[in-house]
Amino acid sequence: MHHPADPRGALPRAQRRLTRTRTRTLTRPYPADRPGRPPAPPPPHPSQAAGKDYGTTGGLACTGPFELGTWNKGQSIELDRFDQYWGTKAKSKKAVFRILTDPSARTNALLSGEVDGGYLIPTESYARLRDSGTGTLYFGEGLSTVNVNVTDMEGPLGDVRVRRALSLALDRTGFVKAGLAGAGTATNSLTTRAVWAAAPEHTLKTACRPPARTSSRPRP
């Protein structure tokens, strides 16, 4: 038996092990990310050094098959093939991204062959591009949705019955046809089916089951 004055004697064996301490002398600073230590301060943001020129000059901190070549602000971005890339080398020596904010200008550039392709093509250009015989217009399921959100709960919209009636009155199928040129599907989820691609089938059906409440838009 342990003497009552011995504090270890009043503790179970497992607890007595926790009372033992060790002292360790370190030759360098203890890592700040270890438990019980405050986190290290983050490094200064690049914007502090660049000031008002942040985002308009400099290179790209990446390790991909291309590197930044020429940047014509507001006009184009040119990427040059990075021959020291560790993976499969890019087939093209250069890739040029033209910045065309006007929908008509983008469509005309595609039809004339001025550009080889585009992303997120304007909805109003689908018919022209599809019927032109120049190139191919591809569609794929995207990750964006078009939603109608009630953000002000004052007045009539504060009544859930009014919001439900408004939801039932929305012609989602008509919106897909007129607003998205038929390139979309109706859904009752705030996300598209692509977001749930890795989910079990029953989860996918629950998340995207009818009746529809929003319209998902594919990315051409």
PDB file of C-alpha atoms in Angstrom:
ATOM      1  CA  MET A   1       0.000   0.000   0.000  1.00  0.00           C
ATOM      2  CA  HIS A   2       1.042   3.623  -0.670  1.00  0.00           C
ATOM      3  CA  HIS A   3       1.444   6.027   2.160  1.00  0.00           C
ATOM      4  CA  PRO A   4      -1.491   8.512   2.322  1.00  0.00           C
ATOM      5  CA  ALA A   5       0.979  11.391   2.147  1.00  0.00           C
ATOM      6  CA  ASP A   6       2.187  10.193  -1.241  1.00  0.00           C
ATOM      7  CA  PRO A   7      -0.018  11.994  -3.816  1.00  0.00           C
ATOM      8  CA  ARG A   8       0.580   9.210  -6.301  1.00  0.00           C
ATOM      9  CA  GLY A   9      -1.034   6.741  -3.990  1.00  0.00           C
ATOM     10  CA  ALA A  10      -4.397   8.436  -4.279  1.00  0.00           C
ATOM     11  CA  LEU A  11      -4.437   8.174  -8.095  1.00  0.00           C
ATOM     12  CA  PRO A  12      -5.117   5.198 -10.340  1.00  0.00           C
ATOM     13  CA  ARG A  13      -2.147   3.834 -12.288  1.00  0.00           C
ATOM     14  CA  ALA A  14      -3.295   5.432 -15.600  1.00  0.00           C
ATOM     15  CA  GLN A  15      -3.609   8.853 -13.979  1.00  0.00           C
ATOM     16  CA  ARG A  16      -0.244   8.524 -12.222  1.00  0.00           C
ATOM     17  CA  ARG A  17       1.422   8.258 -15.643  1.00  0.00           C
ATOM     18  CA  LEU A  18      -0.020  11.625 -16.636  1.00  0.00           C
ATOM     19  CA  THR A  19       1.587  13.334 -13.643  1.00  0.00           C
ATOM     20  CA  ARG A  20       5.111  12.629 -14.851  1.00  0.00           C
ATOM     21  CA  THR A  21       6.853  15.483 -16.655  1.00  0.00           C
ATOM     22  CA  ARG A  22       9.909  15.748 -18.879  1.00  0.00           C
ATOM     23  CA  THR A  23      12.101  18.705 -19.679  1.00  0.00           C
ATOM     24  CA  ARG A  24      13.525  19.005 -23.189  1.00  0.00           C
ATOM     25  CA  THR A  25      16.109  21.554 -24.242  1.00  0.00           C
ATOM     26  CA  LEU A  26      15.700  22.737 -27.855  1.00  0.00           C
ATOM     27  CA  THR A  27      18.447  23.959 -30.166  1.00  0.00           C
ATOM     28  CA  ARG A  28      16.101  25.940 -32.393  1.00  0.00           C
ATOM     29  CA  PRO A  29      12.727  27.729 -32.048  1.00  0.00           C
ATOM     30  CA  TYR A  30       9.771  25.476 -31.399  1.00  0.00           C
ATOM     31  CA  PRO A  31       7.444  25.235 -34.460  1.00  0.00           C
ATOM     32  CA  ALA A  32       4.581  27.694 -34.131  1.00  0.00           C
ATOM     33  CA  ASP A  33       2.061  25.269 -35.603  1.00  0.00           C
ATOM     34  CA  ARG A  34       2.328  22.794 -32.746  1.00  0.00           C
ATOM     35  CA  PRO A  35      -0.533  22.472 -30.219  1.00  0.00           C
ATOM     36  CA  GLY A  36      -0.388  25.002 -27.460  1.00  0.00           C
ATOM     37  CA  ARG A  37       1.588  27.532 -29.461  1.00  0.00           C
ATOM     38  CA  PRO A  38       0.150  30.674 -31.058  1.00  0.00           C
ATOM     39  CA  PRO A  39       0.085  30.592 -34.871  1.00  0.00           C
ATOM     40  CA  ALA A  40       2.839  32.370 -36.721  1.00  0.00           C
ATOM     41  CA  PRO A  41       1.819  35.671 -38.329  1.00  0.00           C
ATOM     42  CA  PRO A  42       1.037  35.364 -42.037  1.00  0.00           C
ATOM     43  CA  PRO A  43       3.582  36.702 -44.528  1.00  0.00           C
ATOM     44  CA  PRO A  44       2.920  40.165 -45.994  1.00  0.00           C
ATOM     45  CA  HIS A  45       0.432  40.145 -48.851  1.00  0.00           C
ATOM     46  CA  PRO A  46       2.028  40.879 -52.272  1.00  0.00           C
ATOM     47  CA  SER A  47      -0.344  43.824 -52.646  1.00  0.00           C
ATOM     48  CA  GLN A  48       1.516  45.665 -49.878  1.00  0.00           C
ATOM     49  CA  ALA A  49       4.724  45.752 -51.911  1.00  0.00           C
ATOM     50  CA  ALA A  50       3.067  46.314 -55.300  1.00  0.00           C
ATOM     51  CA  GLY A  51       0.760  49.059 -54.094  1.00  0.00           C
ATOM     52  CA  LYS A  52      -1.539  50.482 -56.750  1.00  0.00           C
ATOM     53  CA  ASP A  53       0.216  48.381 -59.430  1.00  0.00           C
ATOM     54  CA  TYR A  54      -0.832  45.100 -57.822  1.00  0.00           C
ATOM     55  CA  GLY A  55      -2.361  42.760 -60.406  1.00  0.00           C
ATOM     56  CA  THR A  56      -1.041  44.676 -63.416  1.00  0.00           C
ATOM     57  CA  THR A  57       2.632  43.688 -63.433  1.00  0.00           C
ATOM     58  CA  GLY A  58       4.857  40.778 -62.479  1.00  0.00           C
ATOM     59  CA  GLY A  59       4.900  37.093 -63.286  1.00  0.00           C
ATOM     60  CA  LEU A  60       2.878  34.032 -62.393  1.00  0.00           C
ATOM     61  CA  ALA A  61       3.853  31.811 -59.478  1.00  0.00           C
ATOM     62  CA  CYS A  62       2.948  28.486 -61.103  1.00  0.00           C
ATOM     63  CA  THR A  63       4.556  25.294 -62.366  1.00  0.00           C
ATOM     64  CA  GLY A  64       2.375  24.544 -65.385  1.00  0.00           C
ATOM     65  CA  PRO A  65       3.261  23.884 -69.050  1.00  0.00           C
ATOM     66  CA  PHE A  66       2.992  27.616 -69.889  1.00  0.00           C
ATOM     67  CA  GLU A  67       4.538  30.773 -68.480  1.00  0.00           C
ATOM     68  CA  LEU A  68       3.435  34.371 -68.749  1.00  0.00           C
ATOM     69  CA  GLY A  69       4.701  35.998 -71.920  1.00  0.00           C
ATOM     70  CA  THR A  70       3.160  39.356 -72.802  1.00  0.00           C
ATOM     71  CA  TRP A  71       0.362  41.073 -70.939  1.00  0.00           C
ATOM     72  CA  ASN A  72      -1.387  43.833 -72.852  1.00  0.00           C
ATOM     73  CA  LYS A  73      -3.608  45.312 -70.189  1.00  0.00           C
ATOM     74  CA  GLY A  74      -7.246  45.213 -71.247  1.00  0.00           C
ATOM     75  CA  GLN A  75      -6.378  43.689 -74.626  1.00  0.00           C
ATOM     76  CA  SER A  76      -4.767  40.276 -74.421  1.00  0.00           C
ATOM     77  CA  ILE A  77      -2.639  37.863 -72.416  1.00  0.00           C
ATOM     78  CA  GLU A  78       0.001  35.720 -74.119  1.00  0.00           C
ATOM     79  CA  LEU A  79       1.319  32.520 -72.588  1.00  0.00           C
ATOM     80  CA  ASP A  80       4.569  30.973 -73.842  1.00  0.00           C
ATOM     81  CA  ARG A  81       5.350  27.292 -73.676  1.00  0.00           C
ATOM     82  CA  PHE A  82       7.499  26.467 -70.650  1.00  0.00           C
ATOM     83  CA  ASP A  83      10.019  23.976 -71.994  1.00  0.00           C
ATOM     84  CA  GLN A  84      11.342  23.140 -68.511  1.00  0.00           C
ATOM     85  CA  TYR A  85       7.943  21.859 -67.438  1.00  0.00           C
ATOM     86  CA  TRP A  86       8.297  18.566 -65.575  1.00  0.00           C
ATOM     87  CA  GLY A  87       5.283  16.930 -67.251  1.00  0.00           C
ATOM     88  CA  THR A  88       4.134  16.497 -70.833  1.00  0.00           C
ATOM     89  CA  LYS A  89       5.215  19.479 -72.919  1.00  0.00           C
ATOM     90  CA  ALA A  90       2.536  21.686 -74.456  1.00  0.00           C
ATOM     91  CA  LYS A  91       2.044  21.141 -78.190  1.00  0.00           C
ATOM     92  CA  SER A  92       1.521  24.822 -78.929  1.00  0.00           C
ATOM     93  CA  LYS A  93       4.393  27.284 -78.540  1.00  0.00           C
ATOM     94  CA  LYS A  94       2.041  30.104 -77.590  1.00  0.00           C
ATOM     95  CA  ALA A  95      -1.525  30.645 -76.403  1.00  0.00           C
ATOM     96  CA  VAL A  96      -3.130  34.070 -76.802  1.00  0.00           C
ATOM     97  CA  PHE A  97      -6.229  35.083 -74.842  1.00  0.00           C
ATOM     98  CA  ARG A  98      -8.074  38.007 -76.381  1.00  0.00           C
ATOM     99  CA  ILE A  99     -10.177  40.129 -74.027  1.00  0.00           C
ATOM    100  CA  LEU A 100     -13.450  40.865 -75.813  1.00  0.00           C
ATOM    101  CA  THR A 101     -16.137  42.242 -73.532  1.00  0.00           C
ATOM    102  CA  ASP A 102     -18.695  43.027 -76.248  1.00  0.00           C
ATOM    103  CA  PRO A 103     -20.876  39.971 -77.067  1.00  0.00           C
ATOM    104  CA  SER A 104     -21.188  40.906 -80.757  1.00  0.00           C
ATOM    105  CA  ALA A 105     -17.428  41.356 -81.068  1.00  0.00           C
ATOM    106  CA  ARG A 106     -16.836  37.936 -79.534  1.00  0.00           C
ATOM    107  CA  THR A 107     -19.297  36.289 -81.889  1.00  0.00           C
ATOM    108  CA  ASN A 108     -17.875  38.019 -84.969  1.00  0.00           C
ATOM    109  CA  ALA A 109     -14.348  37.017 -83.969  1.00  0.00           C
ATOM    110  CA  LEU A 110     -15.428  33.378 -83.771  1.00  0.00           C
ATOM    111  CA  LEU A 111     -17.261  33.476 -87.092  1.00  0.00           C
ATOM    112  CA  SER A 112     -14.408  35.186 -88.939  1.00  0.00           C
ATOM    113  CA  GLY A 113     -11.749  32.864 -87.565  1.00  0.00           C
ATOM    114  CA  GLU A 114     -10.019  35.684 -85.725  1.00  0.00           C
ATOM    115  CA  VAL A 115     -10.114  33.509 -82.625  1.00  0.00           C
ATOM    116  CA  ASP A 116     -10.124  29.728 -82.425  1.00  0.00           C
ATOM    117  CA  GLY A 117     -12.477  29.276 -79.509  1.00  0.00           C
ATOM    118  CA  GLY A 118     -14.208  30.820 -76.546  1.00  0.00           C
ATOM    119  CA  TYR A 119     -15.669  30.070 -73.134  1.00  0.00           C
ATOM    120  CA  LEU A 120     -19.034  31.077 -71.688  1.00  0.00           C
ATOM    121  CA  ILE A 121     -20.336  32.184 -75.065  1.00  0.00           C
ATOM    122  CA  PRO A 122     -23.132  34.821 -74.925  1.00  0.00           C
ATOM    123  CA  THR A 123     -26.561  33.228 -74.940  1.00  0.00           C
ATOM    124  CA  GLU A 124     -27.788  35.439 -77.773  1.00  0.00           C
ATOM    125  CA  SER A 125     -25.017  34.074 -80.004  1.00  0.00           C
ATOM    126  CA  TYR A 126     -25.975  30.401 -79.804  1.00  0.00           C
ATOM    127  CA  ALA A 127     -28.174  30.413 -82.908  1.00  0.00           C
ATOM    128  CA  ARG A 128     -25.679  32.313 -85.094  1.00  0.00           C
ATOM    129  CA  LEU A 129     -22.799  30.072 -84.123  1.00  0.00           C
ATOM    130  CA  ARG A 130     -24.807  26.871 -84.391  1.00  0.00           C
ATOM    131  CA  ASP A 131     -26.130  27.669 -87.857  1.00  0.00           C
ATOM    132  CA  SER A 132     -22.968  29.240 -89.298  1.00  0.00           C
ATOM    133  CA  GLY A 133     -21.185  26.035 -90.263  1.00  0.00           C
ATOM    134  CA  THR A 134     -17.983  27.529 -88.811  1.00  0.00           C
ATOM    135  CA  GLY A 135     -16.618  25.394 -86.022  1.00  0.00           C
ATOM    136  CA  THR A 136     -18.681  23.491 -83.481  1.00  0.00           C
ATOM    137  CA  LEU A 137     -20.683  24.752 -80.535  1.00  0.00           C
ATOM    138  CA  TYR A 138     -20.311  22.411 -77.579  1.00  0.00           C
ATOM    139  CA  PHE A 139     -22.398  22.310 -74.399  1.00  0.00           C
ATOM    140  CA  GLY A 140     -21.537  20.731 -71.080  1.00  0.00           C
ATOM    141  CA  GLU A 141     -23.134  20.756 -67.663  1.00  0.00           C
ATOM    142  CA  GLY A 142     -21.793  23.674 -65.660  1.00  0.00           C
ATOM    143  CA  LEU A 143     -21.717  24.590 -62.008  1.00  0.00           C
ATOM    144  CA  SER A 144     -23.763  27.795 -62.103  1.00  0.00           C
ATOM    145  CA  THR A 145     -27.461  28.376 -61.509  1.00  0.00           C
ATOM    146  CA  VAL A 146     -29.833  31.272 -62.082  1.00  0.00           C
ATOM    147  CA  ASN A 147     -31.785  31.953 -58.903  1.00  0.00           C
ATOM    148  CA  VAL A 148     -34.457  34.368 -57.705  1.00  0.00           C
ATOM    149  CA  ASN A 149     -33.758  35.299 -54.075  1.00  0.00           C
ATOM    150  CA  VAL A 150     -35.972  37.218 -51.676  1.00  0.00           C
ATOM    151  CA  THR A 151     -33.660  39.404 -49.601  1.00  0.00           C
ATOM    152  CA  ASP A 152     -36.164  41.782 -48.005  1.00  0.00           C
ATOM    153  CA  MET A 153     -38.599  40.205 -45.587  1.00  0.00           C
ATOM    154  CA  GLU A 154     -40.524  43.418 -45.024  1.00  0.00           C
ATOM    155  CA  GLY A 155     -44.000  43.839 -46.482  1.00  0.00           C
ATOM    156  CA  PRO A 156     -45.907  41.135 -48.400  1.00  0.00           C
ATOM    157  CA  LEU A 157     -42.778  39.068 -49.135  1.00  0.00           C
ATOM    158  CA  GLY A 158     -42.333  38.545 -45.421  1.00  0.00           C
ATOM    159  CA  ASP A 159     -45.256  36.121 -45.591  1.00  0.00           C
ATOM    160  CA  VAL A 160     -44.005  32.636 -46.474  1.00  0.00           C
ATOM    161  CA  ARG A 161     -47.311  31.925 -48.229  1.00  0.00           C
ATOM    162  CA  VAL A 162     -46.684  34.803 -50.632  1.00  0.00           C
ATOM    163  CA  ARG A 163     -43.175  33.546 -51.366  1.00  0.00           C
ATOM    164  CA  ARG A 164     -44.491  30.054 -52.037  1.00  0.00           C
ATOM    165  CA  ALA A 165     -47.124  31.448 -54.379  1.00  0.00           C
ATOM    166  CA  LEU A 166     -44.448  33.438 -56.205  1.00  0.00           C
ATOM    167  CA  SER A 167     -42.331  30.320 -56.533  1.00  0.00           C
ATOM    168  CA  LEU A 168     -45.256  28.372 -57.991  1.00  0.00           C
ATOM    169  CA  ALA A 169     -46.002  31.192 -60.448  1.00  0.00           C
ATOM    170  CA  LEU A 170     -42.516  31.242 -61.971  1.00  0.00           C
ATOM    171  CA  ASP A 171     -42.335  29.643 -65.411  1.00  0.00           C
ATOM    172  CA  ARG A 172     -38.958  27.958 -65.121  1.00  0.00           C
ATOM    173  CA  THR A 173     -39.253  25.999 -68.317  1.00  0.00           C
ATOM    174  CA  GLY A 174     -40.177  29.162 -70.183  1.00  0.00           C
ATOM    175  CA  PHE A 175     -37.168  30.940 -68.710  1.00  0.00           C
ATOM    176  CA  VAL A 176     -34.853  28.177 -69.895  1.00  0.00           C
ATOM    177  CA  LYS A 177     -36.261  28.450 -73.407  1.00  0.00           C
ATOM    178  CA  ALA A 178     -36.331  32.235 -73.660  1.00  0.00           C
ATOM    179  CA  GLY A 179     -33.560  33.353 -71.327  1.00  0.00           C
ATOM    180  CA  LEU A 180     -31.059  30.542 -71.893  1.00  0.00           C
ATOM    181  CA  ALA A 181     -31.932  29.720 -75.489  1.00  0.00           C
ATOM    182  CA  GLY A 182     -32.971  26.242 -74.394  1.00  0.00           C
ATOM    183  CA  ALA A 183     -29.483  25.480 -73.062  1.00  0.00           C
ATOM    184  CA  GLY A 184     -30.366  24.600 -69.488  1.00  0.00           C
ATOM    185  CA  THR A 185     -32.486  22.417 -67.256  1.00  0.00           C
ATOM    186  CA  ALA A 186     -34.911  23.201 -64.447  1.00  0.00           C
ATOM    187  CA  THR A 187     -33.957  22.133 -60.937  1.00  0.00           C
ATOM    188  CA  ASN A 188     -35.120  22.704 -57.381  1.00  0.00           C
ATOM    189  CA  SER A 189     -31.587  22.806 -56.043  1.00  0.00           C
ATOM    190  CA  LEU A 190     -29.315  25.787 -55.532  1.00  0.00           C
ATOM    191  CA  THR A 191     -26.593  23.753 -57.211  1.00  0.00           C
ATOM    192  CA  THR A 192     -26.428  21.717 -60.414  1.00  0.00           C
ATOM    193  CA  ARG A 193     -26.239  17.963 -60.786  1.00  0.00           C
ATOM    194  CA  ALA A 194     -22.513  18.256 -61.546  1.00  0.00           C
ATOM    195  CA  VAL A 195     -21.900  19.387 -57.956  1.00  0.00           C
ATOM    196  CA  TRP A 196     -23.350  16.087 -56.727  1.00  0.00           C
ATOM    197  CA  ALA A 197     -21.521  13.938 -59.272  1.00  0.00           C
ATOM    198  CA  ALA A 198     -19.639  11.936 -56.641  1.00  0.00           C
ATOM    199  CA  ALA A 199     -22.644  11.520 -54.349  1.00  0.00           C
ATOM    200  CA  PRO A 200     -24.671   8.289 -54.120  1.00  0.00           C
ATOM    201  CA  GLU A 201     -27.547   7.998 -56.576  1.00  0.00           C
ATOM    202  CA  HIS A 202     -30.247   8.409 -53.915  1.00  0.00           C
ATOM    203  CA  THR A 203     -28.576  11.620 -52.703  1.00  0.00           C
ATOM    204  CA  LEU A 204     -28.420  12.933 -56.255  1.00  0.00           C
ATOM    205  CA  LYS A 205     -32.116  12.232 -56.808  1.00  0.00           C
ATOM    206  CA  THR A 206     -33.041  13.936 -53.542  1.00  0.00           C
ATOM    207  CA  ALA A 207     -30.949  17.030 -54.271  1.00  0.00           C
ATOM    208  CA  CYS A 208     -32.157  17.498 -57.855  1.00  0.00           C
ATOM    209  CA  ARG A 209     -35.672  16.093 -57.818  1.00  0.00           C
ATOM    210  CA  PRO A 210     -38.572  18.052 -59.364  1.00  0.00           C
ATOM    211  CA  PRO A 211     -40.496  20.280 -59.022  1.00  0.00           C
ATOM    212  CA  ALA A 212     -38.032  22.805 -60.387  1.00  0.00           C
ATOM    213  CA  ARG A 213     -37.275  26.016 -58.527  1.00  0.00           C
ATOM    214  CA  THR A 214     -34.165  27.332 -60.273  1.00  0.00           C
ATOM    215  CA  SER A 215     -32.641  26.993 -63.699  1.00  0.00           C
ATOM    216  CA  SER A 216     -29.174  25.611 -64.238  1.00  0.00           C
ATOM    217  CA  ARG A 217     -27.107  26.889 -67.101  1.00  0.00           C
ATOM    218  CA  PRO A 218     -24.517  24.793 -68.933  1.00  0.00           C
ATOM    219  CA  ARG A 219     -21.189  26.212 -69.962  1.00  0.00           C
ATOM    220  CA  PRO A 220     -20.663  26.316 -73.723  1.00  0.00           C
TER     221      PRO A 220
END
